[in-house]
mmCIF file of C-alpha atoms in Angstrom:
data_model
loop_
_atom_site.group_PDB
_atom_site.id
_atom_site.type_symbol
_atom_site.label_atom_id
_atom_site.label_comp_id
_atom_site.label_asym_id
_atom_site.label_seq_id
_atom_site.Cartn_x
_atom_site.Cartn_y
_atom_site.Cartn_z
ATOM 1 C CA VAL A 12 108.435 95.573 90.335
ATOM 2 C CA LYS A 13 110.226 92.884 93.061
ATOM 3 C CA ARG A 14 107.543 90.034 91.831
ATOM 4 C CA LEU A 15 108.565 91.070 88.220
ATOM 5 C CA GLU A 16 112.085 91.089 88.260
ATOM 6 C CA LYS A 17 111.669 87.619 90.413
ATOM 7 C CA SER A 18 109.316 86.704 87.461
ATOM 8 C CA GLY A 19 112.059 86.401 85.186
ATOM 9 C CA LYS A 20 109.741 88.061 82.866
ATOM 10 C CA ILE A 21 111.621 91.171 82.426
ATOM 11 C CA THR A 22 114.825 92.673 82.577
ATOM 12 C CA TRP A 23 116.217 96.117 82.343
ATOM 13 C CA VAL A 24 118.927 98.482 83.336
ATOM 14 C CA ASP A 25 117.616 100.740 85.993
ATOM 15 C CA LYS A 26 114.620 99.999 87.986
ATOM 16 C CA GLY A 27 113.673 103.400 88.587
ATOM 17 C CA PRO A 28 111.510 104.227 85.799
ATOM 18 C CA VAL A 29 109.701 100.799 85.883
ATOM 19 C CA VAL A 30 109.006 101.684 89.649
ATOM 20 C CA GLU A 31 108.079 105.340 88.582
ATOM 21 C CA ARG A 32 105.511 104.076 86.090
ATOM 22 C CA VAL A 33 103.663 101.528 87.645
ATOM 23 C CA SER A 34 103.287 103.971 90.648
ATOM 24 C CA LYS A 35 102.031 106.724 88.042
ATOM 25 C CA VAL A 36 99.597 104.161 86.962
ATOM 26 C CA LEU A 37 98.465 103.030 89.805
ATOM 27 C CA ALA A 38 97.979 107.055 91.218
ATOM 28 C CA ASP A 39 96.258 107.836 88.277
ATOM 29 C CA ASP A 40 93.391 105.511 88.135
ATOM 30 C CA PHE A 41 92.996 106.076 91.840
ATOM 31 C CA ALA A 42 92.940 109.402 91.201
ATOM 32 C CA ARG A 43 90.070 108.571 88.478
ATOM 33 C CA GLU A 44 88.381 106.808 90.928
ATOM 34 C CA ASP A 45 88.568 109.812 93.187
ATOM 35 C CA GLN A 46 86.993 111.956 90.621
ATOM 36 C CA LEU A 47 84.484 109.335 89.993
ATOM 37 C CA ASN A 48 82.982 109.299 93.592
ATOM 38 C CA GLN A 49 83.276 113.356 94.002
ATOM 39 C CA GLU A 50 80.994 113.638 90.460
ATOM 40 C CA VAL A 51 78.906 111.524 92.352
ATOM 41 C CA ARG A 52 78.627 113.456 94.893
ATOM 42 C CA GLU A 53 78.726 116.572 93.323
ATOM 43 C CA HIS A 54 75.404 114.865 91.497
ATOM 44 C CA LEU A 55 73.873 113.347 94.251
ATOM 45 C CA GLU A 56 74.230 116.821 96.263
ATOM 46 C CA LYS A 57 71.591 118.681 93.744
ATOM 47 C CA PHE A 58 69.203 116.528 94.261
ATOM 48 C CA SER A 59 69.445 116.435 98.055
ATOM 49 C CA ASP A 60 66.632 118.464 98.986
ATOM 50 C CA GLN A 61 64.282 115.287 97.322
ATOM 51 C CA ILE A 62 66.456 113.163 98.580
ATOM 52 C CA ARG A 63 65.800 113.601 102.729
ATOM 53 C CA ARG A 64 61.903 114.618 101.998
ATOM 54 C CA ASP A 65 61.078 111.342 99.758
ATOM 55 C CA ALA A 66 63.425 109.494 102.276
ATOM 56 C CA LEU A 67 65.849 107.666 99.625
ATOM 57 C CA SER A 68 68.637 105.206 100.711
ATOM 58 C CA TYR A 69 71.743 107.624 100.449
ATOM 59 C CA GLN A 70 73.714 104.349 99.828
ATOM 60 C CA GLU A 71 71.901 103.010 97.343
ATOM 61 C CA LEU A 72 71.341 106.149 95.057
ATOM 62 C CA TYR A 73 75.140 106.466 95.878
ATOM 63 C CA LYS A 74 75.786 102.902 94.343
ATOM 64 C CA LEU A 75 73.281 103.319 91.720
ATOM 65 C CA VAL A 76 75.004 107.136 89.593
ATOM 66 C CA LYS A 77 78.827 105.408 90.573
ATOM 67 C CA LYS A 78 77.624 102.459 88.591
ATOM 68 C CA GLU A 79 76.184 105.196 85.584
ATOM 69 C CA LEU A 80 78.593 107.551 85.274
ATOM 70 C CA MET A 81 81.018 103.939 85.321
ATOM 71 C CA LYS A 82 79.394 103.313 82.200
ATOM 72 C CA LYS A 83 79.559 106.546 80.857
ATOM 73 C CA HIS A 84 83.035 106.803 81.539
ATOM 74 C CA LYS A 85 84.108 103.642 80.367
ATOM 75 C CA MET A 86 85.316 103.022 83.822
ATOM 76 C CA VAL A 87 85.686 99.627 85.186
ATOM 77 C CA PRO A 88 84.431 99.180 88.858
ATOM 78 C CA MET A 89 87.191 99.060 91.726
ATOM 79 C CA ARG A 90 85.294 96.738 94.401
ATOM 80 C CA PRO A 91 83.262 94.345 93.330
ATOM 81 C CA GLU A 92 79.434 94.297 95.035
ATOM 82 C CA ASP A 93 81.201 90.967 97.487
ATOM 83 C CA GLY A 94 82.915 93.854 99.150
ATOM 84 C CA THR A 95 86.311 92.431 98.362
ATOM 85 C CA LYS A 96 89.650 94.543 97.845
ATOM 86 C CA LEU A 97 89.667 94.774 93.925
ATOM 87 C CA SER A 98 87.402 93.047 91.179
ATOM 88 C CA ARG A 99 88.562 90.205 89.230
ATOM 89 C CA ASP A 100 87.755 92.931 86.033
ATOM 90 C CA LYS A 101 89.486 96.027 88.268
ATOM 91 C CA ALA A 102 92.694 93.303 88.111
ATOM 92 C CA ILE A 103 92.274 92.799 84.657
ATOM 93 C CA ASP A 104 92.420 96.567 83.441
ATOM 94 C CA LEU A 105 95.131 97.129 85.819
ATOM 95 C CA SER A 106 96.944 94.574 84.613
ATOM 96 C CA HIS A 107 97.172 95.511 80.570
ATOM 97 C CA GLN A 108 97.465 99.338 82.166
ATOM 98 C CA ILE A 109 100.956 98.660 84.081
ATOM 99 C CA ALA A 110 101.967 96.259 80.868
ATOM 100 C CA LYS A 111 101.719 98.913 78.477
ATOM 101 C CA GLY A 112 103.264 101.569 80.843
ATOM 102 C CA VAL A 113 106.074 98.989 81.975
ATOM 103 C CA MET A 114 105.804 97.940 77.964
ATOM 104 C CA GLY A 115 106.636 102.080 77.111
ATOM 105 C CA LEU A 116 109.499 102.373 78.344
ATOM 106 C CA LYS A 117 111.518 101.524 75.073
ATOM 107 C CA GLY A 118 115.358 101.118 75.798
ATOM 108 C CA ALA A 119 115.108 101.036 79.414
ATOM 109 C CA VAL A 120 113.189 97.144 79.422
ATOM 110 C CA GLN A 121 113.310 93.951 77.781
ATOM 111 C CA ILE A 122 110.012 91.897 78.152
ATOM 112 C CA GLN A 123 111.015 88.031 77.659
ATOM 113 C CA GLY A 124 108.771 86.138 75.726
ATOM 114 C CA ASP A 125 105.113 87.104 75.049
ATOM 115 C CA PRO A 126 103.963 90.251 75.777
ATOM 116 C CA ASN A 127 100.858 88.781 76.579
ATOM 117 C CA ASP A 128 102.688 86.132 79.340
ATOM 118 C CA PHE A 129 104.052 89.378 80.966
ATOM 119 C CA ARG A 130 100.585 91.226 81.570
ATOM 120 C CA LEU A 131 99.261 87.636 82.710
ATOM 121 C CA GLU A 132 102.236 87.657 85.063
ATOM 122 C CA ILE A 133 101.374 91.197 86.265
ATOM 123 C CA MET A 134 97.826 89.850 86.899
ATOM 124 C CA GLN A 135 99.185 86.483 89.117
ATOM 125 C CA ILE A 136 100.984 88.867 90.745
ATOM 126 C CA LEU A 137 97.882 91.542 91.366
ATOM 127 C CA GLN A 138 96.110 88.094 92.261
ATOM 128 C CA ALA A 139 98.797 86.702 95.233
ATOM 129 C CA ILE A 140 98.931 90.541 96.283
ATOM 130 C CA LEU A 141 94.859 90.650 97.169
ATOM 131 C CA ARG A 142 95.488 87.069 98.334
ATOM 132 C CA GLU A 143 98.035 88.208 101.241
ATOM 133 C CA GLU A 144 95.916 91.268 102.150
ATOM 134 C CA TYR A 145 93.111 89.350 102.638
ATOM 135 C CA ALA A 146 94.910 87.440 105.047
ATOM 136 C CA MET A 147 96.335 90.000 107.154
ATOM 137 C CA ASP A 148 92.812 91.093 106.978
ATOM 138 C CA GLN A 149 91.426 88.393 108.810
ATOM 139 C CA ALA A 150 94.647 87.770 111.278
ATOM 140 C CA VAL A 151 93.904 91.407 112.219
ATOM 141 C CA ARG A 152 90.200 91.370 112.268
ATOM 142 C CA ALA A 153 90.738 87.951 114.475
ATOM 143 C CA LYS A 154 93.719 89.610 116.958
ATOM 144 C CA ILE A 155 91.387 92.313 117.273
ATOM 145 C CA LYS A 156 88.048 89.683 118.395
ATOM 146 C CA SER A 157 90.610 88.456 120.482
ATOM 147 C CA GLN A 158 90.809 90.919 123.049
ATOM 148 C CA LYS A 159 89.573 90.730 126.496
ATOM 149 C CA ARG A 160 86.499 92.694 126.010
ATOM 150 C CA GLU A 161 84.410 93.418 122.881
ATOM 151 C CA ILE A 162 85.032 96.286 120.813
ATOM 152 C CA ALA A 163 82.573 97.564 118.218
ATOM 153 C CA GLU A 164 83.824 97.687 114.691
ATOM 154 C CA SER A 165 83.997 100.728 112.832
ATOM 155 C CA SER A 166 84.271 102.590 116.250
ATOM 156 C CA GLU A 167 86.889 104.678 116.927
ATOM 157 C CA GLU A 168 89.231 101.910 119.143
ATOM 158 C CA TRP A 169 88.441 99.414 116.675
ATOM 159 C CA GLU A 170 89.749 101.672 113.316
ATOM 160 C CA ILE A 171 93.149 102.449 115.631
ATOM 161 C CA LEU A 172 93.831 98.835 116.572
ATOM 162 C CA PHE A 173 93.088 97.755 112.950
ATOM 163 C CA LYS A 174 95.405 100.101 111.501
ATOM 164 C CA ARG A 175 98.014 99.486 114.493
ATOM 165 C CA TYR A 176 97.746 95.382 113.723
ATOM 166 C CA TYR A 177 98.047 96.408 110.076
ATOM 167 C CA GLN A 178 100.877 98.076 110.753
ATOM 168 C CA GLU A 179 102.553 94.809 112.397
ATOM 169 C CA GLU A 180 101.979 92.452 109.599
ATOM 170 C CA LEU A 181 102.787 94.577 106.687
ATOM 171 C CA ARG A 182 106.146 95.201 108.523
ATOM 172 C CA LYS A 183 106.414 91.352 109.261
ATOM 173 C CA LEU A 184 106.130 90.728 105.589
ATOM 174 C CA GLY A 185 108.925 93.647 105.326
ATOM 175 C CA VAL A 186 106.550 96.250 103.445
ATOM 176 C CA ALA A 187 106.079 98.887 105.531
ATOM 177 C CA PRO A 188 109.017 100.652 107.701
ATOM 178 C CA PRO A 189 109.290 100.044 111.246
ATOM 179 C CA ALA A 190 107.708 102.177 114.187
ATOM 180 C CA GLN A 191 108.660 105.579 115.040
ATOM 181 C CA PRO A 192 110.115 105.935 118.585
ATOM 182 C CA ALA A 193 107.028 108.039 118.999
ATOM 183 C CA GLN A 194 104.523 105.420 117.648
ATOM 184 C CA GLN A 195 105.926 102.742 119.566
ATOM 185 C CA ALA A 196 105.271 104.882 122.099
ATOM 186 C CA LEU A 197 101.453 105.525 121.266
ATOM 187 C CA ASN A 198 101.522 101.932 120.482
ATOM 188 C CA GLN A 199 101.933 101.052 124.108
ATOM 189 C CA ARG A 200 99.686 103.247 125.887
ATOM 190 C CA ILE A 201 96.739 101.846 123.694
#
C-alpha cells in the first residue's frame, strides 16, 4: 500500500480501508489455496492403501491431483514449476483481484488515470517485492553456507538459522519489528 501511494496512481482520505481490502484479498486467496491443499490430501487419503501397495510417489500424485483440482475450481497456481515464490500468472491474477477490491472502495479512494494502469502498477509492485524477496532468500542462504561447518539444508538447525537471518534481512528493510529481548538472547545462543 505504501508503494501504491508513492506511485501516485491512487489517493485516499484514509488508507485503513485500502490496507484492509488488500489484506483481505491476499488472505482470501491464501485461504483458497489452503482449502485446495486440504482437498488434495483428503482425496489422496482415500487411495492411501493403493498408493502404498503400488509404491506410487505421493509427491507426484499430489502435484497431479492438485493440478486437476485447480482446473476444476478455475484457480491459478501459486507456485510455478521452477520453485519460485509466485507464478507470473498468479501475480497477474492477484493484481486483478487487488485492483478490483481497491476500486470497489467507492468514495474512499480515487484512482488516478486508467484503471488498467493502476492494475499494472500493482503488478509491477508485486514483481518488485518478489525480486527483493528472492535477493533476501539468496543472501540468507549465502550467510548459512558461510558458516564454519556445513549445515544440511532442511535440517532443524538450518531452518532456525534461515528464519533468524531472514528476520534480520526484513528488519534491515524496515519490514519486521525489532527483535524482542528474549528473542535477542535466544539468537545469541544459536
